[in-house]
């Protein structure tokens, strides 16, 4: 197992105009640190609209121009700058998009999977590869000449996945691959993602559905108000006792299968001075109000909470 | 009171029929769950019941009477994506008060913060917006609520908050709920009765 | 990421794009306002002085003088301010027509088809021809020209607004509003109007240069303002007879001035569009 992707202290903010002429920086992702190894699935779990998709956009270098990024992203030990991102995307790093809306409606799916080629030889080579992959996912030759609107739901999903795999990437980023799918397709998607891992690929799964994360991932990172507050092993998420952060505990207890337990409080709208969960935290200290905890390693679990930092310091 | 859907059939075009002879009923102060796969026509059924689609066959009645379409519609639909149900040029205060003026108590029950009211819809998250769209639908003239995947896009903690507040309010005010979802675990907990969409849709 | 975008280089680098856009609009607007007010203040009945007739541009008469010895600079200013007035009235009127028709189209299918038919009808007649016909029909003069320009320039804006209103009308928030028991009129006023207001505003400004150009054109052709009014079109058509005699300044300066005014309005319109267009809004 080797480290494929290392994201260190990544912050993404947007410049926006508020009320007339004043510009204002809107922080969407703060101080995000996460690693993905080969043969590993890491899920980033957060409510939809929380900005976690921007992590994917940032790795692929497709953020809009008014985004401001700090921190470091490394791929295979090399720092990813914009040039390298452009070189690697589609080859080493691929995105599995959410829906067929991401495909060009006026282009045959096989051509989209093959993508841009320098000359005919490269095209031929890639064509063979594309056929292999499509075969593997049970898409016969008639699919090659179809346009996106002709695909059924299940086929579309397979096309999206195969398209991502034509370049034979080592790292796949799946951005919300399951919403809007029926139960059977969700199962298939989960199986497909697990199979990628068995082939030795690293997968970064971005989702808001905890069930999908639980069934596929090795590690799950919990995203709260722009911060990753806990990165824990997936099996620990089966019970609230084995996760550390108070919010994660609340989240696990709130699942319908775990009792649908009520916890008060909402995510803060604005950047807080202290811990983002301070307002709702049952275990808070005075310190939490004005100081932000760092993401620290506690027995192999990454946690952003003073409770555990204190315990470690005490010991 | 009883909301009755009888033999409703619908197709967008001649080729593909979506609903065939669907019948169900929801009585006041009960929560009925409807489970089915996405794309199976659940949302279309919801729109028919809430009066958004009129060219269907069959009938939708409350206590045997046709629902008048002129004034406030007593069956209110809550959508999956709250951000689409709000005018982007309106502040949240105006959005909230479009339907009626809810009491402070109700706003507190749903955890609505005072400073949200001066924001634009694009400045709030899905969970916050969904609270607004639910309160909006709880006008005293509302007799039934159709909740179409209202918590699918939300995190589990918000999901519990929203459903508890909604169900408490509806039980206290004699409002019936039809909760539509693909999540059987959720429906098992919140519903008094569960219907399977493929059983009631006679395709 | 560290490289500065183009708009942050050079002069005014401390201002953000939105401030710069507003500055451009403000300055341009100021220039136009000055032209307008100067023209307004200038006495229309310029003294005729045959002793200085047909003089080439000089410091005393920067635009030269005409065959009756009138100062061309003053005449041009007067003409421009008249053009701006007519342009303003015509573009506002045409925007009102466009808005009303767009909302009319949203009432029901029949209305929509009627409006579409009207759009096609007016779009199929050449502008100039239409303006001439209406202008003659309404007895020429300032009133005739204003009406003619207004009634021939609503087409594009109506097309845009109709599509916009149609789209808003099928949005979930409008459908929901109906279920809250709100009337169509209320929805048009509260939901739709705020969303299309900026479009209407930009549309009005973009019609402006067209209106001025067309007003001058028909006047030049003799179907617009009457010859005793100092309009740019009149000045240009009069100058035709003297061009052969080498009096180039009679056509050159008023022509350039008209062009500049038209360009200034275009700049305002474009900048305003940029300010309102969401894809450009956050630079």
Short mmCIF file of C-alpha atoms in Angstrom, two decimals, chain C residues 42 44 46 63 66-68 70-81 227-232 234-235 238 250 254:
data_model
loop_
_atom_site.label_atom_id
_atom_site.label_comp_id
_atom_site.label_asym_id
_atom_site.label_seq_id
_atom_site.Cartn_x
_atom_site.Cartn_y
_atom_site.Cartn_z
CA UNK C 42 -28.00 76.64 -25.95
CA UNK C 44 -32.14 77.33 -30.45
CA UNK C 46 -28.76 81.03 -33.24
CA UNK C 63 -16.68 73.03 -35.64
CA UNK C 66 -22.49 77.11 -41.87
CA UNK C 67 -23.78 79.04 -44.85
CA UNK C 68 -25.76 81.38 -42.58
CA UNK C 70 -24.19 79.93 -37.40
CA UNK C 71 -21.74 78.23 -35.08
CA UNK C 72 -21.71 74.52 -35.92
CA UNK C 73 -20.53 73.53 -32.42
CA UNK C 74 -23.63 74.99 -30.85
CA UNK C 75 -25.84 73.47 -33.54
CA UNK C 76 -24.27 70.05 -33.06
CA UNK C 77 -24.73 70.21 -29.29
CA UNK C 78 -28.32 71.25 -29.74
CA UNK C 79 -28.85 68.46 -32.23
CA UNK C 80 -27.27 65.86 -29.96
CA UNK C 81 -29.36 66.88 -27.01
CA UNK C 227 -36.06 71.10 -41.23
CA UNK C 228 -36.18 74.04 -38.81
CA UNK C 229 -35.22 71.82 -35.88
CA UNK C 230 -31.47 71.53 -35.35
CA UNK C 231 -31.35 67.72 -35.37
CA UNK C 232 -28.19 65.88 -36.40
CA UNK C 234 -31.11 67.70 -40.58
CA UNK C 235 -27.60 69.10 -40.19
CA UNK C 238 -28.22 70.11 -45.29
CA UNK C 250 -20.34 70.66 -41.91
CA UNK C 254 -21.64 66.45 -36.34
#
